CSV table of C-alpha atoms in Angstrom, one decimal:
chain,number,residue,atom,x,y,z
A,1,MET,CA,0.0,0.0,0.0
A,2,LEU,CA,1.3,3.4,-0.9
A,3,THR,CA,1.8,6.0,1.9
A,4,PHE,CA,0.5,9.5,1.7
A,5,GLY,CA,1.0,12.8,3.4
A,6,ILE,CA,-1.0,16.0,3.7
A,7,GLU,CA,0.2,19.6,3.8
A,8,GLU,CA,-2.6,22.0,4.6
A,9,GLU,CA,-2.2,25.8,4.6
A,10,PHE,CA,-4.4,28.1,6.6
A,11,VAL,CA,-4.8,31.9,6.7
A,12,LEU,CA,-5.4,33.9,9.9
A,13,LEU,CA,-8.1,36.6,9.5
A,14,ASP,CA,-9.4,39.4,11.6
A,15,ARG,CA,-12.9,38.3,12.7
A,16,ALA,CA,-14.6,41.6,11.8
A,17,THR,CA,-12.9,42.6,8.6
A,18,LEU,CA,-11.6,39.2,7.3
A,19,VAL,CA,-8.3,40.9,6.5
A,20,PRO,CA,-5.3,38.6,7.1
A,21,VAL,CA,-3.5,39.4,10.3
A,22,PRO,CA,0.3,38.8,10.9
A,23,ILE,CA,0.0,36.6,14.0
A,24,ALA,CA,1.3,33.3,12.7
A,25,ALA,CA,4.4,33.3,15.0
A,26,ASP,CA,2.1,33.8,18.0
A,27,ILE,CA,-0.2,31.0,16.9
A,28,GLN,CA,2.8,28.7,16.3
A,29,ARG,CA,4.0,29.3,19.9
A,30,GLY,CA,0.6,28.4,21.1
A,31,LEU,CA,0.4,25.3,19.0
A,32,ALA,CA,3.8,24.1,20.3
A,33,THR,CA,2.4,24.0,23.9
A,34,PHE,CA,-0.1,21.4,22.6
A,35,GLY,CA,2.7,19.3,21.0
A,36,PHE,CA,2.5,20.7,17.5
A,37,GLY,CA,6.0,21.9,17.2
A,38,PRO,CA,8.1,23.3,14.3
A,39,ASP,CA,8.5,19.8,12.9
A,40,ILE,CA,4.8,19.7,12.3
A,41,VAL,CA,3.7,23.3,11.9
A,42,HIS,CA,5.7,25.5,9.5
A,43,SER,CA,5.9,29.1,8.6
A,44,GLU,CA,4.8,30.1,5.2
A,45,PHE,CA,5.6,32.9,2.8
A,46,LEU,CA,3.4,35.3,4.7
A,47,ARG,CA,3.1,36.0,8.4
A,48,CYS,CA,-0.6,35.4,8.3
A,49,GLN,CA,-0.2,31.8,7.2
A,50,VAL,CA,0.5,28.5,9.0
A,51,GLU,CA,1.1,25.1,7.4
A,52,TYR,CA,0.3,21.8,8.9
A,53,CYS,CA,2.5,18.8,7.7
A,54,SER,CA,0.9,15.5,8.6
A,55,PRO,CA,2.7,12.3,9.6
A,56,VAL,CA,3.3,9.7,6.9
A,57,LEU,CA,-0.1,8.1,6.6
A,58,MET,CA,-1.5,4.8,5.5
A,59,GLN,CA,-5.3,4.7,6.3
A,60,PHE,CA,-8.3,7.0,6.1
A,61,ASP,CA,-9.1,6.9,9.8
A,62,GLU,CA,-5.7,7.8,11.0
A,63,ALA,CA,-5.6,10.7,8.5
A,64,ALA,CA,-9.0,11.9,9.7
A,65,GLN,CA,-7.9,11.8,13.3
A,66,ALA,CA,-4.7,13.7,12.5
A,67,LEU,CA,-6.5,16.5,10.6
A,68,TRP,CA,-9.2,16.9,13.3
A,69,ASP,CA,-6.7,17.0,16.1
A,70,PHE,CA,-4.7,19.7,14.5
A,71,ARG,CA,-7.6,21.8,13.2
A,72,SER,CA,-9.3,21.8,16.6
A,73,VAL,CA,-6.2,23.1,18.4
A,74,LEU,CA,-5.4,25.6,15.7
A,75,ALA,CA,-8.9,27.1,15.8
A,76,ALA,CA,-8.7,27.3,19.6
A,77,CYS,CA,-5.4,29.1,19.4
A,78,ALA,CA,-6.7,31.6,16.8
A,79,GLU,CA,-9.8,32.3,19.0
A,80,GLU,CA,-7.5,33.4,21.8
A,81,TYR,CA,-6.3,36.3,19.5
A,82,GLY,CA,-9.8,37.1,18.3
A,83,ALA,CA,-8.9,35.7,14.9
A,84,VAL,CA,-10.6,33.4,12.4
A,85,VAL,CA,-8.5,30.6,10.9
A,86,ALA,CA,-9.7,29.7,7.5
A,87,GLY,CA,-9.0,26.9,5.1
A,88,VAL,CA,-9.5,28.9,1.9
A,89,GLY,CA,-7.6,29.3,-1.3
A,90,THR,CA,-7.7,33.1,-1.1
A,91,SER,CA,-8.8,35.3,1.7
A,92,PHE,CA,-11.9,37.5,1.3
A,93,MET,CA,-9.9,40.7,1.8
A,94,ASN,CA,-6.2,41.6,1.4
A,95,PRO,CA,-4.1,44.0,3.4
A,96,VAL,CA,-2.4,47.0,1.7
A,97,ARG,CA,1.2,45.8,2.3
A,98,PRO,CA,2.7,42.3,2.1
A,99,MET,CA,3.4,40.4,5.3
A,100,VAL,CA,6.5,38.4,4.1
A,101,THR,CA,7.9,36.1,6.8
A,102,GLU,CA,11.4,37.0,8.0
A,103,ASN,CA,13.2,34.2,6.3
A,104,SER,CA,16.1,34.5,3.9
A,105,ARG,CA,14.5,32.3,1.2
A,106,TYR,CA,11.2,34.1,1.4
A,107,ARG,CA,12.9,37.5,1.3
A,108,GLU,CA,14.8,36.5,-1.8
A,109,ILE,CA,11.6,35.4,-3.5
A,110,ALA,CA,9.8,38.5,-2.4
A,111,GLU,CA,12.5,40.7,-4.0
A,112,CYS,CA,12.4,38.6,-7.1
A,113,ILE,CA,8.6,38.9,-7.6
A,114,GLY,CA,8.2,42.6,-6.9
A,115,LEU,CA,4.5,43.6,-6.7
A,116,LEU,CA,3.4,40.0,-6.8
A,117,ALA,CA,4.5,39.7,-3.1
A,118,SER,CA,1.7,42.0,-2.1
A,119,GLU,CA,-0.8,39.8,-3.9
A,120,HIS,CA,0.4,36.3,-2.9
A,121,TYR,CA,-2.4,35.8,-0.4
A,122,ILE,CA,-3.1,32.2,-1.6
A,123,ASN,CA,-3.3,29.0,0.3
A,124,GLY,CA,-3.0,25.4,-1.1
A,125,LEU,CA,-3.4,21.8,-0.2
A,126,HIS,CA,-0.5,19.6,-1.2
A,127,ILE,CA,-0.8,15.8,-1.3
A,128,HIS,CA,2.3,13.6,-1.2
A,129,VAL,CA,2.1,10.0,-2.4
A,130,GLY,CA,5.0,7.7,-1.7
A,131,VAL,CA,6.6,6.0,-4.8
A,132,PRO,CA,9.2,3.2,-4.9
A,133,SER,CA,11.6,5.0,-7.3
A,134,ARG,CA,12.0,8.3,-9.2
A,135,GLU,CA,11.3,6.4,-12.4
A,136,ALA,CA,7.9,5.2,-11.0
A,137,GLY,CA,7.3,8.8,-9.9
A,138,ILE,CA,7.8,10.0,-13.5
A,139,VAL,CA,5.3,7.4,-14.8
A,140,SER,CA,2.8,8.6,-12.2
A,141,LEU,CA,3.5,12.3,-12.9
A,142,ASN,CA,2.8,11.8,-16.6
A,143,PHE,CA,-0.4,9.9,-15.9
A,144,LEU,CA,-1.6,12.5,-13.4
A,145,ARG,CA,-1.6,15.3,-15.9
A,146,ARG,CA,-4.9,14.6,-17.5
A,147,TRP,CA,-6.7,14.3,-14.1
A,148,LEU,CA,-5.4,17.6,-12.6
A,149,PRO,CA,-8.3,19.7,-14.0
A,150,THR,CA,-10.9,17.4,-12.4
A,151,VAL,CA,-9.1,17.5,-9.1
A,152,LEU,CA,-8.9,21.3,-9.3
A,153,ALA,CA,-12.6,21.6,-10.0
A,154,MET,CA,-13.4,19.3,-7.0
A,155,SER,CA,-11.1,21.4,-4.7
A,156,ALA,CA,-12.2,24.9,-5.9
A,157,ASN,CA,-12.4,27.1,-2.8
A,158,SER,CA,-11.4,30.6,-3.6
A,159,PRO,CA,-14.2,32.7,-5.1
A,160,TYR,CA,-13.3,36.1,-3.4
A,161,TRP,CA,-10.5,38.6,-3.9
A,162,CYS,CA,-10.2,42.1,-2.4
A,163,GLY,CA,-13.8,41.9,-1.1
A,164,GLN,CA,-15.3,41.1,-4.6
A,165,ASP,CA,-16.7,37.9,-6.1
A,166,THR,CA,-14.3,37.0,-8.9
A,167,TRP,CA,-16.9,34.8,-10.7
A,168,PHE,CA,-14.2,32.1,-10.5
A,169,SER,CA,-14.4,29.1,-8.4
A,170,SER,CA,-10.6,29.0,-7.9
A,171,TRP,CA,-9.1,32.4,-8.1
A,172,ARG,CA,-6.0,31.0,-6.5
A,173,ALA,CA,-5.4,28.9,-9.6
A,174,ILE,CA,-5.6,32.1,-11.7
A,175,GLN,CA,-3.3,34.1,-9.4
A,176,TYR,CA,-0.7,31.3,-9.6
A,177,ARG,CA,-0.6,31.4,-13.4
A,178,ARG,CA,1.6,34.5,-13.2
A,179,TRP,CA,4.5,32.6,-11.8
A,180,SER,CA,7.4,31.5,-14.0
A,181,THR,CA,6.6,27.8,-13.4
A,182,ALA,CA,2.9,27.1,-12.9
A,183,GLY,CA,0.1,25.0,-14.3
A,184,CYS,CA,0.4,21.5,-15.7
A,185,PRO,CA,3.9,20.0,-15.7
A,186,PRO,CA,5.3,18.8,-19.1
A,187,GLU,CA,5.6,15.2,-20.0
A,188,PHE,CA,9.0,13.6,-19.2
A,189,VAL,CA,10.9,10.8,-20.8
A,190,ASP,CA,12.4,9.5,-17.6
A,191,ALA,CA,13.9,10.7,-14.3
A,192,THR,CA,17.0,11.9,-16.0
A,193,ASP,CA,15.0,14.1,-18.3
A,194,TYR,CA,13.1,15.5,-15.3
A,195,ASP,CA,16.3,16.3,-13.4
A,196,GLN,CA,17.9,18.0,-16.4
A,197,ARG,CA,14.9,20.1,-17.1
A,198,ILE,CA,14.5,21.1,-13.5
A,199,GLN,CA,18.2,22.2,-13.2
A,200,ALA,CA,17.8,24.2,-16.4
A,201,LEU,CA,15.0,26.2,-14.7
A,202,ILE,CA,17.0,27.0,-11.5
A,203,GLY,CA,17.9,30.7,-11.5
A,204,MET,CA,15.2,31.7,-14.0
A,205,GLY,CA,12.2,33.7,-13.0
A,206,ILE,CA,10.9,32.8,-9.5
A,207,THR,CA,12.9,29.6,-9.3
A,208,PRO,CA,15.9,30.0,-6.9
A,209,ASP,CA,15.8,26.3,-6.0
A,210,GLU,CA,14.0,23.1,-6.8
A,211,GLY,CA,11.5,23.6,-4.0
A,212,SER,CA,10.2,26.7,-5.8
A,213,ILE,CA,9.1,24.8,-8.9
A,214,SER,CA,5.4,25.6,-8.8
A,215,TRP,CA,3.8,23.1,-11.3
A,216,SER,CA,0.5,21.6,-10.2
A,217,ALA,CA,2.3,18.3,-9.7
A,218,ARG,CA,6.0,17.5,-9.4
A,219,LEU,CA,8.4,15.1,-7.7
A,220,SER,CA,9.2,16.3,-4.2
A,221,ALA,CA,12.5,17.9,-3.6
A,222,ARG,CA,12.8,16.3,-0.2
A,223,HIS,CA,10.8,13.1,-0.1
A,224,PRO,CA,10.5,9.9,-2.3
A,225,THR,CA,7.0,11.1,-3.3
A,226,VAL,CA,4.9,12.6,-6.1
A,227,GLU,CA,3.5,15.9,-4.8
A,228,VAL,CA,0.2,17.1,-6.2
A,229,ARG,CA,-0.2,20.8,-5.6
A,230,VAL,CA,-3.2,21.7,-7.8
A,231,ALA,CA,-5.8,21.9,-5.0
A,232,ASP,CA,-7.0,25.0,-3.0
A,233,ALA,CA,-6.9,24.8,0.7
A,234,GLN,CA,-10.0,23.2,2.0
A,235,LEU,CA,-12.8,24.4,4.3
A,236,ASN,CA,-13.2,21.2,6.2
A,237,PRO,CA,-11.3,17.9,6.6
A,238,SER,CA,-13.7,15.7,4.7
A,239,THR,CA,-12.8,17.2,1.3
A,240,THR,CA,-9.1,17.2,2.2
A,241,LEU,CA,-9.4,13.5,2.9
A,242,LEU,CA,-11.4,12.8,-0.3
A,243,LEU,CA,-8.7,14.5,-2.4
A,244,ALA,CA,-5.9,12.7,-0.7
A,245,LEU,CA,-7.4,9.3,-1.2
A,246,LEU,CA,-8.3,10.0,-4.8
A,247,ILE,CA,-4.8,11.3,-5.6
A,248,ARG,CA,-3.3,8.2,-4.0
A,249,ALA,CA,-5.6,6.1,-6.2
A,250,ILE,CA,-4.4,7.9,-9.3
A,251,VAL,CA,-0.8,7.2,-8.5
A,252,LEU,CA,-1.5,3.6,-7.6
A,253,THR,CA,-3.4,3.2,-10.9
A,254,SER,CA,-0.5,4.5,-12.9
A,255,MET,CA,1.9,2.1,-11.2
A,256,ALA,CA,-0.4,-1.0,-11.7
A,257,HIS,CA,0.3,-1.2,-15.4
A,258,PRO,CA,3.1,1.3,-16.2
A,259,GLY,CA,3.7,0.0,-19.7
A,260,THR,CA,0.1,0.7,-20.7
A,261,VAL,CA,0.0,4.3,-19.5
A,262,LYS,CA,-1.1,6.4,-22.5
A,263,PRO,CA,0.5,9.7,-23.3
A,264,GLY,CA,-1.3,12.7,-21.8
A,265,GLN,CA,-3.3,15.3,-23.5
A,266,ASP,CA,-1.7,18.0,-25.6
A,267,PRO,CA,-0.4,20.8,-23.3
A,268,GLU,CA,-2.7,23.5,-24.7
A,269,LEU,CA,-5.7,21.3,-24.0
A,270,LEU,CA,-4.6,20.7,-20.4
A,271,ASP,CA,-3.8,24.4,-19.9
A,272,ALA,CA,-7.3,25.3,-21.1
A,273,ALA,CA,-8.9,22.6,-19.0
A,274,LEU,CA,-7.2,23.9,-15.9
A,275,TRP,CA,-8.4,27.4,-16.6
A,276,HIS,CA,-11.9,26.1,-17.2
A,277,ALA,CA,-11.9,24.2,-14.0
A,278,ALA,CA,-10.8,27.3,-12.1
A,279,ARG,CA,-13.6,29.3,-13.6
A,280,TYR,CA,-16.5,26.9,-13.0
A,281,GLY,CA,-15.5,24.3,-10.4
A,282,LEU,CA,-18.3,21.7,-10.4
A,283,SER,CA,-21.1,24.2,-11.2
A,284,ALA,CA,-21.1,23.8,-15.0
A,285,GLN,CA,-19.3,21.6,-17.6
A,286,LEU,CA,-15.8,20.3,-17.3
A,287,VAL,CA,-13.3,19.0,-19.9
A,288,HIS,CA,-13.7,15.2,-19.8
A,289,PRO,CA,-10.3,13.8,-18.8
A,290,LEU,CA,-10.5,11.0,-21.3
A,291,HIS,CA,-12.6,12.3,-24.2
A,292,HIS,CA,-11.2,15.9,-24.2
A,293,SER,CA,-14.7,17.4,-24.7
A,294,LEU,CA,-17.0,19.4,-22.5
A,295,MET,CA,-19.6,17.5,-20.5
A,296,PRO,CA,-21.4,17.8,-17.2
A,297,ALA,CA,-19.0,18.1,-14.3
A,298,SER,CA,-20.6,15.1,-12.6
A,299,GLU,CA,-19.7,12.9,-15.6
A,300,ALA,CA,-16.0,14.0,-15.5
A,301,VAL,CA,-15.9,13.2,-11.7
A,302,GLN,CA,-17.6,9.8,-12.3
A,303,SER,CA,-14.9,9.1,-15.0
A,304,LEU,CA,-12.3,9.7,-12.4
A,305,LEU,CA,-13.9,7.3,-9.9
A,306,ASP,CA,-14.5,4.6,-12.6
A,307,THR,CA,-10.9,4.8,-13.8
A,308,MET,CA,-9.5,4.5,-10.2
A,309,GLN,CA,-12.0,2.0,-8.9
A,310,GLN,CA,-9.6,-1.0,-8.8
A,311,ALA,CA,-7.0,1.1,-6.9
A,312,LEU,CA,-9.7,2.3,-4.5
A,313,GLU,CA,-10.8,-1.3,-3.9
A,314,VAL,CA,-7.2,-2.4,-3.2
A,315,SER,CA,-6.7,0.4,-0.7
A,316,GLY,CA,-10.0,-0.2,0.9
A,317,ASP,CA,-11.1,3.3,0.1
A,318,LEU,CA,-13.9,2.8,-2.5
A,319,ALA,CA,-16.8,3.1,-0.1
A,320,ILE,CA,-15.6,6.2,1.7
A,321,VAL,CA,-14.5,8.0,-1.5
A,322,THR,CA,-17.8,7.2,-3.2
A,323,ALA,CA,-19.7,8.6,-0.2
A,324,LEU,CA,-17.6,11.7,0.1
A,325,THR,CA,-17.8,12.4,-3.7
A,326,GLU,CA,-21.6,12.1,-3.5
A,327,GLN,CA,-21.6,14.5,-0.6
A,328,LEU,CA,-19.4,17.0,-2.5
A,329,LEU,CA,-21.6,16.9,-5.6
A,330,LEU,CA,-24.7,17.4,-3.4
A,331,VAL,CA,-23.5,20.3,-1.3
A,332,GLY,CA,-21.1,21.9,-3.8
A,333,THR,CA,-17.4,23.0,-3.6
A,334,GLY,CA,-16.0,25.2,-1.0
A,335,ALA,CA,-16.5,28.1,-3.4
A,336,ASP,CA,-20.2,27.3,-3.7
A,337,ARG,CA,-20.5,27.1,0.1
A,338,GLN,CA,-18.6,30.4,0.7
A,339,ARG,CA,-20.9,32.2,-1.8
A,340,LEU,CA,-24.0,30.7,-0.1
A,341,ALA,CA,-22.8,32.0,3.3
A,342,PHE,CA,-22.0,35.5,2.0
A,343,ASN,CA,-25.2,35.8,-0.1
A,344,THR,CA,-27.3,34.7,2.9
A,345,ALA,CA,-25.7,36.9,5.7
A,346,GLY,CA,-23.1,39.1,4.1
A,347,GLN,CA,-19.5,39.4,5.4
A,348,LYS,CA,-20.5,38.7,9.0
A,349,GLY,CA,-22.2,35.5,7.9
A,350,LEU,CA,-19.1,34.5,5.9
A,351,ALA,CA,-16.9,35.1,8.9
A,352,SER,CA,-19.1,32.9,11.1
A,353,PHE,CA,-19.2,30.2,8.4
A,354,LEU,CA,-15.4,30.1,8.0
A,355,ALA,CA,-14.9,29.9,11.8
A,356,LYS,CA,-17.1,26.9,12.1
A,357,ALA,CA,-16.0,25.2,8.9
A,358,VAL,CA,-12.4,24.7,9.8
A,359,ARG,CA,-13.3,22.1,12.5
A,360,SER,CA,-16.8,21.3,11.4
A,361,GLU,CA,-16.4,17.6,11.5
A,362,SER,CA,-14.8,15.7,14.4
A,363,SER,CA,-13.1,12.4,13.5
A,364,ALA,CA,-15.9,10.7,15.3
A,365,HIS,CA,-18.4,12.0,12.8
A,366,LEU,CA,-16.4,11.1,9.7
A,367,PRO,CA,-17.1,7.6,8.5
A,368,VAL,CA,-14.2,5.3,9.0
A,369,THR,CA,-13.0,2.2,7.1
A,370,GLY,CA,-11.5,-0.1,9.7
A,371,HIS,CA,-8.5,-0.5,11.9
A,372,LEU,CA,-5.6,1.9,11.8
A,373,GLY,CA,-2.7,0.9,9.7
A,374,PRO,CA,1.0,1.3,10.4
A,375,ASN,CA,1.8,5.0,11.0
A,376,ASP,CA,5.2,6.5,10.4
A,377,PRO,CA,5.3,9.3,13.0
A,378,ARG,CA,7.7,11.5,11.0
A,379,PRO,CA,5.9,14.6,9.6
A,380,MET,CA,6.1,15.7,6.0
A,381,GLU,CA,8.4,18.6,5.5
A,382,SER,CA,7.3,21.4,3.1
A,383,ASP,CA,9.6,23.5,1.0
A,384,SER,CA,7.0,25.1,-1.1
A,385,LEU,CA,4.9,28.2,-1.5
A,386,SER,CA,1.1,28.1,-1.6
């Protein structure tokens, strides 16, 4: 069974204005008193962000417990400062000036990107899946490409920017397109080809090191994993868990018959499909990942489930993934739910909704699949921006 790890980014907001507040260092000190030290909770590019790096995981129920435990403590720490902690791809409002974390790497990036530093208020969900070798990782990376737009649509959770509705479901994905490496990764011949092309990018644009490669999926610079970075940060743990299990199933499917993995779509189609997914989420049509034509979003999602069914059965995740997918299609994406909260009760209603959503489901209320599997207590280590 393939292991997986979860990196969740959260933004800290003023409860009244929903403007990000630079209290991450204070929150991290509070988290450390509950056992969530710097090996588990990391600083991010901005002083209003914190990132949780999970242990190396095997099973749904241990992942659910880990996410709930952290989110509940994080929310309590934020409440002590009168702040709301939100799992959103973009915050509702942005401050006038950037809040870059005092870190030499982040300062270097901020100097490189100029005005973009004041607009990088974005938060992501990164899923790592363990692979036995870099060659296997390249097979998985090539296979993943066609499924990234569907995963983005399912994760879409950033409709607002500077207090306005963007009309996009994932404005974070659009913001990220301005970076020098972003969007769908190219296809690679093998691991050597990957390494050579990565090294050629170092020093260009916003790429001071391998960890700043910002494709929607890549090989991790630190771990023997494929890292999928296409998703927005998530409101509640159930969608995070759904995406993690689906991404593991995609990687497992690619490894089951590596010689039969078909070439991915043309890059212009994938790029357009990612933009389309960012615009509409699950609220309209999506580009079908196999037929390359527009069809109802539910059909594209069903194609993902059908293709990964055998892998989900092997991992024991088919029932829970099916249930969580049906729930997502019923209640809508995070973007849909944020809009509903705002349209119902305005900014105050959105603030209340975000405060409740971050820990809206205890692990006891999430369906579980059986006994805990072996758990490697080492946390994932992040080297990435949102």
